[in-house]
Amino acid sequence: MNPSLPLKLFVLLFFFLLSLFGYAQNETPKDSISNKLNEVAVSQNKKTFTNTNGNIKVDVANSIYNSIPNTVDLVAKLPTVQLSSDKESISVIGRGNPLIYIDNQKVGMNDLNALAVADIKTIEIIQNPSSKYEAEGRSVILITRRFSKKDGFRTEIYEVASFKKKYNNYMGFNTSFKKNKIEWKANLNYNQLQPWENHSIDYQIPDAEIASKYDVSAYSKKRQFVFGGSLFYKINEDDYFSFSVSSKLQKDIFPINTITDNKNKDLENQVVTYSDNDNKKNFINSFLNYSKKIKTIDTQVFTGLQYSNFDQKSWSNVENNYNNTQFEKAQLRDQKFEVNVFLGKIDVEKKFKNEMKFEIGGLYASADSKSDSDIFDYGNSENQISHYDFKEQNLAGYSQLSGKIKKVDFSVGVRVENTNVDGKFKTDLTPLINKNYTIFFPKVQFSVAIDSTKNISINYAKSISRPNYSSLSQGTTYINPYFLYARNINLDPTIVNEISSTFQYHNKSVKLTYYQNTDPVYNSFFYDKELNIMTFKDVNFEKESALILDFEVPFAYKFWTITNSLVLVSEKIEDASAVFLSSKPYAYYYSNNEFKLPKGYTAVFSFRGVTKQNKGVFERNSRGIVDMAVSKIFFQNWNCSLNFNNVFKKINEEEIFTINKINSKAIYWIDDREISISIKYSFGKVKETEFKGKGMEENSGRVN
């Protein structure tokens, strides 16, 4: 890191804080009046959060949220959204993993990492997606990118200095250009990150007289190149062609240190495990869209193609030190995983004069993944080499009728999907995994307007949740001589049946939901007596059910706008392999407070927390996070923000469960306490945009 950088940041922060008290601003009266008038207009017309039937929409472009360094952390700050401790997945309280769309294109976590925050206009959490969305959709996070409104160009350059346990730096630029019928956008970002991870698991196996506890920590050095581009060509008023591509190239170097106390009957060992690790992840996703309106029958036809590739290489060299003696080499591990997804899609939409709309469409997707494992064991001088190939084909079709009859809005649709899966090791003569199944997914929604301020809606949906492709590979992670993390090639999808009802009054809503899951996916332990190794991996449990009551209560008072979400959940998870502990209701609360201050400052104070969770099999601790931020636009083009996240450092996650006669207590510490300074400079103007895009596939969200 440049030694002068901390000094520059300190000077910048000093002047920024001075300006909070009114000392750093020196404007002519004319400029001052102009800026104040503009700021009053924004505060009157722009709401950061809006609520419609429980669907929350966030204005990112015109709020303090556009200063958050990356899109994944931004999404994690939204109401009811939770980010996993490894930042590899997100979930919505009571609704599991959501579908993610960018400009109506279905994407996954890798695409979120490849999307610059400066490129986002709005984010919407859709609670009841129709059958036109993929069958995996219990909820949808819809991200709309920001495009300008006039011919010309616009460019933004930004720098974010983030201080967690170690220094992290984000820098990049975004640019857009429009001339007549052609519009293009591009972004390039370079991130230097040093995340910290730490967790411990204390487990006992009474039948084998084993008690073991380990504590593992790692500092990573990540280098990320993120880039993307999109081109839109408007053929005429109704027809268009578009192409977009996004990519993230990441190199991750991280030593892992593990301290283990293991007692096996009368034998006790303290083991220090050290491993050098080199990890590379390269991701690319591309879309090609064409939309045509057949005017003779007033029908819109959309066709699209997509190609995605995810390539990961993991190398590690592991050493163990038993009972404070000396380090000895244990394993040399070389693992590779790659998946390619190709698909095509067609949608046909016909509107009728009586406000009815009929939609029909189809999709074909093909995924091909390979996972190679080469592990050399120094103890017995043996090399374990295996190659696993996985293929999946999806053929889907849907039809949907929607419209309005008097005061009733309705949407009735069905989606049918056929899935064919084959998985085999190269040494197998016949496939180890061979599945072929067809499932129908009905979705029904009715909404009745009671009057101009109140309405009530009822929804029923059947959906599916599929594991991502890397979860279906053979990869493992070495923690210590007694413990492995593993993936599971035998995972089945989860089937969900759900019914809900929402009452909306002005911008406030209350929603009641009940759902049942078959084959939900959770972590489980497996102990091998012969090898004396514990394996921790995802498996399918028997069933899960929940009753959820969701309140969305926003309000505003003068310069203060508050968004409140209160979710009450009674959840039960059951499986024959697990001890049923208890099932009790728990509460999730989110409060975002935005203050419009004098001289154009915006301050945000937010809190999100969850009470103790008793889910039947799993017990998890209560947690709460407080975030604060302040921002201001200087001289019209400079946007400066100061963010303080997880102020009180209350983010440790604890989990207790008993599975396969193994008792476990785990604690995860997250590197989430952060002070960040964001500086963004923008210039240029763009005229009215015509950019359009459309989603094409069910499986890009699984490409990781």
XYZ file of C-alpha atoms in Angstrom:
704
model
C 0.000 0.000 0.000
C 1.214 3.521 -0.801
C 2.611 4.921 2.505
C 1.222 8.373 1.716
C -2.320 7.028 1.236
C -3.285 6.916 4.960
C -2.070 10.530 5.328
C -4.146 11.643 2.340
C -7.178 9.834 3.688
C -6.668 11.405 7.106
C -6.488 14.891 5.601
C -9.613 14.193 3.508
C -11.465 12.856 6.542
C -10.381 15.888 8.590
C -11.851 18.342 6.094
C -14.950 16.160 5.675
C -15.606 16.233 9.421
C -14.952 19.971 9.560
C -17.547 20.449 6.853
C -20.090 18.655 9.038
C -19.931 21.660 11.339
C -20.094 24.152 8.483
C -16.438 25.226 8.290
C -15.293 23.678 5.036
C -17.814 25.202 2.644
C -17.017 28.389 0.710
C -19.694 29.152 -1.862
C -20.943 32.275 -3.613
C -24.510 33.245 -2.643
C -25.763 32.272 -6.091
C -24.238 28.767 -5.927
C -25.479 28.322 -2.396
C -29.067 29.188 -3.317
C -28.925 26.930 -6.359
C -27.620 23.966 -4.391
C -30.144 24.429 -1.615
C -33.043 24.534 -4.074
C -31.814 21.339 -5.742
C -31.453 19.587 -2.393
C -34.991 20.572 -1.320
C -36.359 19.126 -4.556
C -34.596 15.821 -3.980
C -35.786 15.500 -0.408
C -39.373 16.133 -1.448
C -39.552 13.824 -4.458
C -37.136 10.970 -3.765
C -37.942 8.276 -1.236
C -35.195 5.813 -0.430
C -37.692 3.064 0.499
C -41.174 2.407 -0.889
C -43.553 -0.415 0.048
C -46.207 -1.962 -2.215
C -48.015 -5.094 -0.951
C -44.970 -5.995 1.126
C -42.570 -5.524 -1.802
C -39.768 -3.171 -0.742
C -38.097 -0.972 -3.372
C -34.874 0.916 -2.605
C -33.654 3.965 -4.525
C -29.899 3.310 -4.539
C -28.753 5.905 -7.077
C -30.179 8.866 -5.145
C -29.362 7.713 -1.623
C -26.427 7.187 0.670
C -26.441 3.503 -0.264
C -24.559 4.266 -3.493
C -21.406 4.764 -1.368
C -21.253 1.140 -0.156
C -18.116 -0.489 -1.652
C -19.676 -3.598 -3.229
C -23.071 -4.875 -4.291
C -23.141 -7.934 -2.023
C -22.698 -5.768 1.098
C -25.324 -3.358 -0.255
C -27.926 -6.104 -0.715
C -27.164 -7.397 2.801
C -28.284 -4.029 4.241
C -31.801 -4.300 2.819
C -34.860 -5.243 4.918
C -35.278 -9.005 5.631
C -32.120 -9.893 3.644
C -29.414 -11.935 5.360
C -25.874 -12.655 4.126
C -24.198 -15.970 5.001
C -21.038 -15.855 7.125
C -18.877 -16.820 4.114
C -20.650 -14.220 1.899
C -21.373 -16.932 -0.670
C -25.180 -16.834 -0.430
C -28.042 -14.566 0.615
C -31.465 -15.394 2.001
C -34.710 -13.567 2.758
C -36.214 -14.058 6.216
C -38.849 -16.786 5.970
C -38.403 -17.227 2.203
C -35.038 -18.942 1.731
C -32.671 -18.100 -1.116
C -34.170 -15.578 -3.554
C -33.865 -15.402 -7.308
C -31.606 -12.515 -8.337
C -32.308 -10.466 -11.446
C -30.257 -7.654 -12.988
C -32.277 -5.697 -15.566
C -34.695 -8.672 -15.758
C -31.802 -11.081 -16.377
C -31.512 -13.945 -13.896
C -28.063 -14.028 -12.293
C -26.234 -15.361 -9.242
C -23.819 -14.318 -6.521
C -20.933 -14.096 -8.972
C -22.863 -11.548 -11.017
C -23.527 -9.498 -7.881
C -19.799 -9.411 -7.235
C -19.250 -8.335 -10.838
C -21.760 -5.452 -10.643
C -20.574 -2.007 -9.517
C -22.771 -0.231 -6.958
C -22.408 2.987 -8.966
C -24.234 1.225 -11.811
C -27.392 0.468 -9.771
C -30.552 2.561 -9.925
C -32.985 0.599 -7.725
C -33.298 -2.742 -5.903
C -36.689 -4.340 -5.275
C -37.548 -7.334 -3.073
C -40.537 -9.061 -4.717
C -42.333 -11.369 -2.296
C -44.706 -13.226 -4.652
C -43.229 -13.617 -8.149
C -45.559 -14.914 -10.867
C -45.134 -18.137 -12.851
C -43.290 -16.192 -15.536
C -40.335 -16.153 -13.156
C -38.412 -19.384 -12.807
C -39.823 -22.134 -10.607
C -37.112 -21.446 -8.027
C -38.694 -18.099 -7.231
C -40.254 -17.843 -3.761
C -38.940 -14.296 -3.772
C -36.993 -12.151 -6.229
C -34.352 -9.478 -5.719
C -34.697 -7.292 -8.810
C -31.798 -4.919 -9.526
C -32.342 -2.209 -12.118
C -29.227 -0.619 -13.549
C -28.928 3.120 -13.989
C -29.081 4.513 -17.520
C -29.080 8.199 -18.375
C -31.817 10.058 -20.217
C -30.155 12.145 -22.943
C -27.700 11.707 -25.793
C -24.096 12.194 -24.743
C -21.937 10.478 -22.143
C -21.519 10.145 -18.401
C -18.557 8.818 -16.424
C -18.064 8.154 -12.712
C -14.731 7.535 -11.017
C -14.708 6.342 -7.420
C -12.360 5.342 -4.605
C -13.374 3.605 -1.371
C -10.985 3.115 1.537
C -12.334 0.467 3.922
C -10.839 -0.236 7.346
C -11.823 -3.536 8.954
C -9.283 -5.692 10.758
C -7.067 -4.836 7.811
C -7.166 -2.251 5.044
C -9.302 -2.865 1.935
C -9.377 -0.729 -1.185
C -11.962 -0.439 -3.983
C -11.431 1.663 -7.087
C -13.058 1.832 -10.507
C -14.980 3.736 -13.096
C -18.318 3.445 -14.915
C -19.138 5.072 -18.220
C -22.129 5.234 -20.562
C -22.647 6.675 -24.013
C -25.773 7.152 -26.146
C -26.121 8.409 -29.695
C -29.398 8.067 -31.563
C -30.286 4.351 -31.625
C -27.076 3.045 -30.028
C -26.298 2.988 -26.335
C -23.447 1.270 -24.494
C -22.172 1.005 -20.934
C -18.909 -0.209 -19.445
C -17.372 -0.603 -15.984
C -13.907 -1.571 -14.784
C -13.013 -2.114 -11.135
C -9.905 -3.210 -9.261
C -10.202 -4.298 -5.621
C -7.443 -5.123 -3.138
C -9.037 -6.911 -0.198
C -7.770 -8.460 3.036
C -10.742 -10.207 4.663
C -10.452 -12.099 7.933
C -12.358 -15.252 8.825
C -12.595 -17.169 12.082
C -14.802 -19.901 13.486
C -14.708 -22.736 15.994
C -16.633 -25.977 16.468
C -16.832 -27.913 19.727
C -18.298 -31.401 19.181
C -18.671 -34.706 21.039
C -19.329 -38.254 19.824
C -20.437 -40.113 22.986
C -20.635 -43.553 21.295
C -16.983 -43.314 20.224
C -15.853 -41.493 23.401
C -14.540 -38.570 21.356
C -14.491 -34.905 22.345
C -12.901 -32.421 19.986
C -12.680 -28.671 19.541
C -10.955 -26.625 16.890
C -10.462 -22.931 16.230
C -9.550 -21.861 12.697
C -8.662 -18.418 11.353
C -7.454 -17.044 8.031
C -6.321 -13.731 6.581
C -6.769 -13.521 2.831
C -5.177 -11.326 0.199
C -7.673 -11.023 -2.637
C -7.083 -9.286 -5.916
C -10.198 -8.755 -8.027
C -10.625 -7.445 -11.545
C -14.285 -6.767 -12.270
C -15.483 -5.591 -15.641
C -18.665 -5.491 -17.671
C -20.183 -4.023 -20.774
C -23.532 -3.815 -22.529
C -24.740 -2.657 -25.934
C -28.302 -1.759 -26.911
C -29.525 -1.044 -30.427
C -33.052 0.211 -30.971
C -34.236 -1.061 -34.344
C -37.532 0.827 -34.217
C -40.070 1.911 -31.634
C -40.973 -1.681 -30.659
C -37.967 -3.835 -31.636
C -34.490 -3.946 -30.123
C -31.273 -5.929 -29.925
C -28.992 -6.052 -26.874
C -25.801 -7.748 -25.758
C -24.163 -7.712 -22.323
C -21.190 -9.385 -20.663
C -19.853 -9.316 -17.102
C -16.827 -10.937 -15.522
C -14.870 -11.216 -12.290
C -11.289 -12.506 -12.106
C -10.083 -13.230 -8.580
C -6.829 -14.491 -7.102
C -6.913 -15.354 -3.413
C -3.847 -16.202 -1.303
C -4.620 -17.169 2.280
C -2.755 -19.117 4.995
C -5.067 -21.000 7.372
C -4.177 -21.630 11.015
C -6.085 -24.184 13.086
C -5.649 -25.150 16.747
C -7.304 -28.451 17.679
C -7.787 -30.203 21.022
C -8.852 -33.782 20.374
C -9.609 -36.485 22.938
C -10.268 -40.029 21.716
C -10.936 -42.197 24.761
C -7.668 -41.924 26.761
C -5.611 -40.433 23.919
C -5.336 -36.634 23.896
C -3.670 -34.539 21.191
C -3.222 -30.858 20.622
C -2.599 -30.219 16.940
C -1.599 -27.010 15.206
C -2.464 -27.162 11.501
C -1.010 -24.717 9.001
C -1.807 -24.609 5.302
C -0.717 -22.415 2.408
C -3.587 -21.858 -0.004
C -3.820 -20.425 -3.492
C -7.284 -20.036 -4.970
C -8.324 -18.666 -8.357
C -11.928 -17.959 -9.390
C -12.778 -16.716 -12.865
C -16.355 -16.030 -13.898
C -17.947 -14.761 -17.100
C -21.605 -14.380 -18.065
C -22.986 -13.126 -21.382
C -26.479 -12.472 -22.803
C -27.729 -11.940 -26.353
C -31.326 -10.650 -26.620
C -33.662 -9.870 -29.504
C -37.219 -8.570 -29.170
C -39.699 -8.268 -32.047
C -43.286 -7.020 -32.121
C -45.618 -8.693 -34.624
C -47.968 -5.782 -35.277
C -50.547 -7.695 -37.282
C -51.550 -9.665 -34.179
C -50.240 -7.165 -31.580
C -47.875 -9.730 -30.031
C -44.407 -9.235 -28.537
C -41.851 -12.022 -29.077
C -38.580 -12.238 -27.174
C -35.691 -14.625 -27.869
C -32.422 -14.899 -26.018
C -29.214 -16.873 -25.689
C -26.860 -17.083 -22.737
C -23.441 -18.540 -21.994
C -21.876 -18.719 -18.517
C -18.575 -20.124 -17.303
C -17.179 -20.503 -13.791
C -13.647 -21.830 -13.336
C -12.098 -22.406 -9.898
C -8.658 -23.795 -9.025
C -7.671 -24.521 -5.415
C -4.193 -25.519 -4.264
C -3.089 -26.082 -0.659
C -0.095 -27.515 1.197
C -0.977 -28.741 4.711
C 1.320 -29.304 7.717
C 0.535 -30.549 11.239
C 2.341 -30.071 14.546
C 1.333 -32.630 17.200
C 1.728 -31.700 20.875
C 4.180 -28.855 20.322
C 6.847 -30.963 18.574
C 7.549 -29.944 14.976
C 5.590 -29.374 11.775
C 5.336 -32.337 9.431
C 3.838 -32.331 5.967
C 0.351 -33.868 5.850
C -1.227 -33.362 2.427
C -0.726 -31.617 -0.888
C -4.151 -30.829 -2.353
C -4.906 -29.753 -5.933
C -8.598 -29.387 -6.819
C -10.307 -27.947 -9.887
C -13.915 -27.194 -10.691
C -15.412 -25.797 -13.890
C -18.993 -25.452 -15.104
C -20.364 -24.260 -18.444
C -24.016 -23.337 -18.940
C -25.674 -22.671 -22.293
C -29.344 -21.965 -22.897
C -31.970 -20.500 -25.128
C -35.303 -18.953 -24.277
C -38.442 -17.663 -26.007
C -41.307 -15.607 -24.535
C -44.531 -14.609 -26.293
C -46.823 -11.941 -24.856
C -50.280 -11.064 -26.187
C -52.369 -8.201 -24.781
C -56.125 -7.929 -25.252
C -58.335 -4.865 -25.220
C -60.149 -5.893 -22.046
C -56.922 -5.518 -19.968
C -56.165 -9.230 -20.246
C -52.670 -10.467 -20.995
C -51.671 -13.985 -22.043
C -48.053 -15.127 -21.839
C -46.420 -18.341 -22.963
C -42.802 -19.347 -23.224
C -40.179 -22.048 -23.123
C -36.583 -22.576 -22.064
C -33.835 -25.101 -22.714
C -30.731 -25.143 -20.505
C -27.697 -27.403 -20.520
C -25.015 -27.473 -17.797
C -21.761 -29.442 -17.900
C -19.358 -29.438 -14.953
C -16.099 -31.194 -14.147
C -14.453 -31.496 -10.735
C -10.959 -32.970 -10.473
C -9.265 -33.881 -7.204
C -5.588 -34.751 -6.773
C -4.575 -35.280 -3.124
C -1.142 -36.555 -2.102
C -0.916 -37.918 1.449
C 2.616 -37.598 2.852
C 1.896 -40.044 5.691
C 1.409 -43.096 3.471
C 2.924 -41.641 0.268
C -0.294 -42.261 -1.639
C -1.887 -40.181 -4.362
C -5.694 -40.070 -4.527
C -6.873 -38.911 -7.955
C -10.500 -38.734 -9.013
C -12.467 -37.053 -11.814
C -16.192 -36.414 -11.531
C -18.375 -35.285 -14.456
C -21.856 -33.839 -14.030
C -24.447 -33.035 -16.694
C -27.879 -31.503 -16.302
C -30.508 -30.592 -18.877
C -33.647 -28.592 -18.153
C -36.617 -28.211 -20.479
C -39.283 -25.802 -19.213
C -42.496 -24.253 -20.464
C -45.021 -21.898 -18.912
C -48.301 -20.136 -19.623
C -49.944 -17.354 -17.686
C -53.131 -15.328 -17.883
C -53.404 -12.042 -15.996
C -55.759 -9.095 -15.980
C -58.487 -7.269 -14.097
C -62.185 -8.024 -13.615
C -63.951 -5.139 -11.894
C -61.985 -4.598 -8.646
C -60.079 -7.884 -8.807
C -56.578 -8.116 -10.270
C -55.554 -11.704 -10.961
C -52.697 -13.799 -12.283
C -53.056 -17.527 -12.936
C -50.229 -19.568 -14.378
C -48.445 -22.893 -14.458
C -44.891 -23.875 -15.241
C -43.726 -27.395 -16.087
C -40.088 -28.464 -15.932
C -38.333 -31.660 -16.964
C -34.868 -32.243 -15.494
C -32.380 -34.900 -16.571
C -29.244 -35.368 -14.438
C -26.215 -37.648 -14.908
C -23.165 -37.781 -12.683
C -20.295 -40.249 -12.759
C -16.658 -40.701 -11.847
C -14.436 -41.615 -14.767
C -13.758 -44.973 -13.120
C -17.496 -45.817 -13.098
C -18.961 -47.931 -15.876
C -22.480 -46.604 -15.268
C -23.644 -43.223 -13.929
C -23.576 -42.915 -10.145
C -26.275 -40.212 -10.315
C -29.128 -40.744 -12.768
C -32.299 -38.670 -12.311
C -35.114 -37.782 -14.656
C -38.186 -36.021 -13.257
C -40.997 -33.716 -14.381
C -42.761 -31.314 -12.004
C -45.690 -28.915 -12.423
C -45.515 -25.559 -10.621
C -48.863 -23.702 -10.344
C -49.012 -20.081 -9.171
C -52.176 -18.110 -8.423
C -52.602 -14.544 -7.201
C -55.747 -12.465 -6.552
C -55.772 -8.858 -5.365
C -58.976 -7.035 -4.363
C -59.150 -3.256 -3.977
C -61.330 -2.422 -0.955
C -61.075 1.305 -1.682
C -58.447 3.773 -2.925
C -56.255 3.247 0.165
C -56.730 -0.438 1.021
C -56.413 -3.767 -0.773
C -56.020 -7.410 0.112
C -54.292 -10.159 -1.877
C -54.109 -13.958 -1.691
C -51.316 -16.052 -3.222
C -50.526 -19.722 -3.729
C -47.300 -20.994 -5.258
C -45.371 -24.206 -5.683
C -41.647 -23.732 -6.275
C -38.297 -25.502 -6.233
C -34.861 -24.714 -4.828
C -31.894 -26.381 -6.528
C -28.323 -26.623 -5.190
C -25.733 -24.615 -7.086
C -23.406 -26.610 -9.302
C -20.328 -26.409 -7.075
C -22.349 -27.920 -4.200
C -22.887 -30.962 -6.453
C -19.155 -31.523 -6.969
C -16.612 -33.623 -5.057
C -14.549 -30.799 -3.488
C -13.304 -30.982 0.135
C -11.496 -28.632 2.544
C -8.925 -29.912 5.072
C -9.420 -28.346 8.537
C -7.338 -30.656 10.738
C -6.392 -34.390 10.825
C -9.855 -35.233 12.208
C -12.181 -32.872 10.295
C -13.155 -32.186 6.664
C -15.639 -29.906 4.952
C -17.135 -31.612 1.894
C -19.623 -31.043 -0.895
C -22.334 -33.556 -1.720
C -22.971 -34.981 -5.200
C -26.214 -36.606 -3.942
C -28.148 -33.447 -3.040
C -31.758 -33.305 -4.232
C -33.732 -30.117 -4.864
C -36.172 -28.768 -2.273
C -39.883 -28.581 -3.136
C -41.861 -25.732 -1.550
C -45.634 -25.259 -1.194
C -46.707 -21.842 0.075
C -49.871 -19.830 0.678
C -49.971 -16.210 1.810
C -52.231 -13.202 2.204
C -51.306 -9.501 2.313
C -53.274 -6.489 3.526
C -52.070 -3.077 2.319
C -53.135 0.277 3.800
C -51.524 3.284 2.104
C -47.776 2.410 2.237
C -48.083 0.034 5.196
C -48.713 -3.714 4.949
C -49.108 -6.904 6.943
C -48.582 -10.354 5.453
C -49.338 -13.850 6.758
C -47.515 -16.819 5.162
C -47.485 -20.569 5.684
C -45.155 -22.904 3.802
C -43.986 -26.529 3.794
C -40.638 -27.703 2.409
C -39.790 -31.244 1.335
C -36.083 -32.229 1.302
C -34.721 -28.926 2.706
C -30.904 -28.666 2.689
C -28.954 -28.223 5.948
C -25.541 -29.122 7.388
C -24.896 -32.545 8.892
C -22.056 -34.556 10.475
C -20.768 -37.977 9.367
C -18.120 -39.860 11.370
C -15.883 -42.531 9.794
C -14.691 -44.884 12.577
C -12.034 -46.560 10.444
C -10.375 -43.340 9.326
C -11.258 -41.411 12.504
C -12.428 -38.477 10.379
C -15.472 -36.265 10.789
C -17.052 -34.919 7.598
C -19.291 -31.848 7.612
C -21.507 -31.405 4.544
C -24.944 -30.382 3.268
C -27.661 -33.046 3.154
C -31.405 -33.219 2.526
C -33.509 -33.218 5.693
C -37.026 -34.668 5.770
C -39.223 -31.593 6.058
C -39.563 -28.024 7.199
C -42.586 -25.803 7.872
C -43.130 -22.246 9.041
C -45.779 -19.666 9.873
C -44.661 -16.066 9.249
C -46.240 -12.713 10.105
C -44.571 -9.766 8.345
C -45.220 -6.069 9.132
C -43.869 -3.259 6.910
C -44.465 0.099 8.623
C -42.725 3.121 7.066
C -43.449 6.735 8.014
C -41.950 10.209 7.621
C -41.806 13.318 9.796
C -40.296 16.508 8.362
C -36.591 15.742 7.742
C -36.812 12.209 9.237
C -37.837 9.137 7.188
C -38.030 5.731 8.863
C -38.549 2.265 7.376
C -39.543 -0.502 9.788
C -39.803 -4.242 9.131
C -40.964 -6.652 11.812
C -41.119 -10.366 10.971
C -42.426 -12.962 13.444
C -41.471 -16.543 12.542
C -42.457 -19.920 13.947
C -40.279 -22.474 12.154
C -39.866 -26.231 12.531
C -37.148 -28.405 10.930
C -37.368 -32.182 11.306
C -35.200 -35.169 10.372
C -34.791 -38.722 11.699
C -31.000 -38.246 12.036
C -31.349 -35.178 14.283
C -32.443 -34.654 17.872
C -35.474 -32.368 18.024
C -34.496 -29.627 20.476
C -37.357 -27.129 20.473
C -39.381 -24.962 18.130
C -40.273 -21.481 19.381
C -41.233 -18.257 17.601
C -38.523 -15.693 16.976
C -38.530 -12.128 15.686
C -36.530 -10.215 13.095
C -36.525 -6.406 13.212
C -35.148 -3.852 10.776
C -35.205 -0.094 11.178
C -33.646 2.376 8.760
C -33.654 6.052 9.786
C -32.684 8.691 7.244
C -32.199 12.342 8.179
C -32.030 15.219 5.693
C -29.781 17.766 7.441
C -28.934 21.407 6.654
C -26.375 22.274 3.957
C -27.200 19.165 1.926
C -26.040 16.494 4.357
C -27.738 13.112 4.655
C -27.298 10.917 7.729
C -28.480 7.342 8.180
C -28.840 5.308 11.365
C -29.993 1.711 10.932
C -30.509 -1.320 13.124
C -31.255 -4.915 12.221
C -31.441 -7.814 14.603
C -32.923 -11.221 15.265
C -33.893 -12.844 18.565
C -32.825 -16.338 19.629
C -33.925 -18.886 17.034
C -35.266 -22.300 18.044
C -35.944 -24.067 14.746
C -36.457 -27.619 15.922
C -33.073 -29.084 15.003
C -30.982 -25.897 15.193
C -30.684 -23.299 17.933
C -29.059 -19.986 17.030
C -28.220 -16.989 19.170
C -29.722 -13.509 19.037
C -27.783 -10.920 17.018
C -27.980 -7.208 16.359
C -26.114 -4.766 14.128
C -26.037 -0.962 14.208
C -24.794 0.978 11.164
C -24.268 4.722 10.730
C -23.394 6.851 7.702
C -23.228 10.459 6.558
C -22.798 11.843 3.043
C -22.770 15.067 1.061
C -22.361 16.177 -2.540
C -19.692 18.881 -2.921
C -19.523 21.208 -5.917
C -22.258 19.179 -7.692
C -19.863 16.460 -8.980
C -18.102 15.207 -5.823
C -19.974 12.722 -3.633
C -18.278 11.964 -0.294
C -19.513 9.478 2.316
C -18.375 8.221 5.684
C -19.748 4.826 6.795
C -19.430 3.085 10.155
C -20.795 -0.483 10.046
C -21.430 -2.858 12.941
C -20.676 -0.131 15.455
C -20.922 -2.345 18.546
C -19.364 -5.445 16.943
C -22.308 -7.716 17.877
C -22.222 -10.162 14.978
C -20.931 -13.449 16.379
C -23.127 -16.323 15.188
C -23.642 -19.359 17.419
C -25.324 -22.612 16.408
C -26.171 -25.681 18.513
C -27.495 -29.001 17.187
C -27.260 -32.803 17.550
C -27.164 -34.894 14.373
C -26.232 -38.556 13.877
C -25.569 -38.802 17.642
C -22.990 -36.012 17.417
C -23.356 -32.942 19.646
C -22.071 -29.678 18.237
C -21.689 -26.027 19.188
C -20.268 -23.713 16.548
C -19.310 -20.024 16.698
C -18.598 -17.857 13.657
C -16.859 -14.475 13.943
C -17.353 -12.131 11.006
C -15.044 -9.324 9.869
C -17.949 -6.905 9.605
C -16.932 -3.933 11.750
C -15.883 -1.299 9.263
C -15.072 2.351 8.773
C -15.060 3.347 5.107
C -14.526 6.589 3.224
C -16.025 6.851 -0.245
C -15.185 9.504 -2.850
C -16.970 9.598 -6.195
C -16.488 12.074 -9.045
C -18.954 12.173 -11.938
C -19.050 14.184 -15.145
C -20.903 14.235 -18.451
C -24.561 14.103 -19.475
C -26.622 11.455 -21.239
C -29.983 11.889 -22.952
C -32.981 9.630 -22.789
C -32.082 5.955 -22.770
C -33.865 3.151 -24.574
C -31.931 0.283 -22.992
C -33.916 -2.856 -22.374
C -32.937 -6.311 -21.259
C -34.698 -9.514 -20.368
C -33.912 -12.587 -18.306
C -33.297 -15.852 -20.019
C -32.350 -18.651 -17.724
C -32.984 -20.634 -14.633
C -29.466 -21.756 -13.862
C -27.105 -18.757 -13.897
C -27.814 -18.335 -10.194
C -26.340 -21.804 -9.643
C -23.066 -21.093 -11.515
C -20.711 -21.055 -8.517
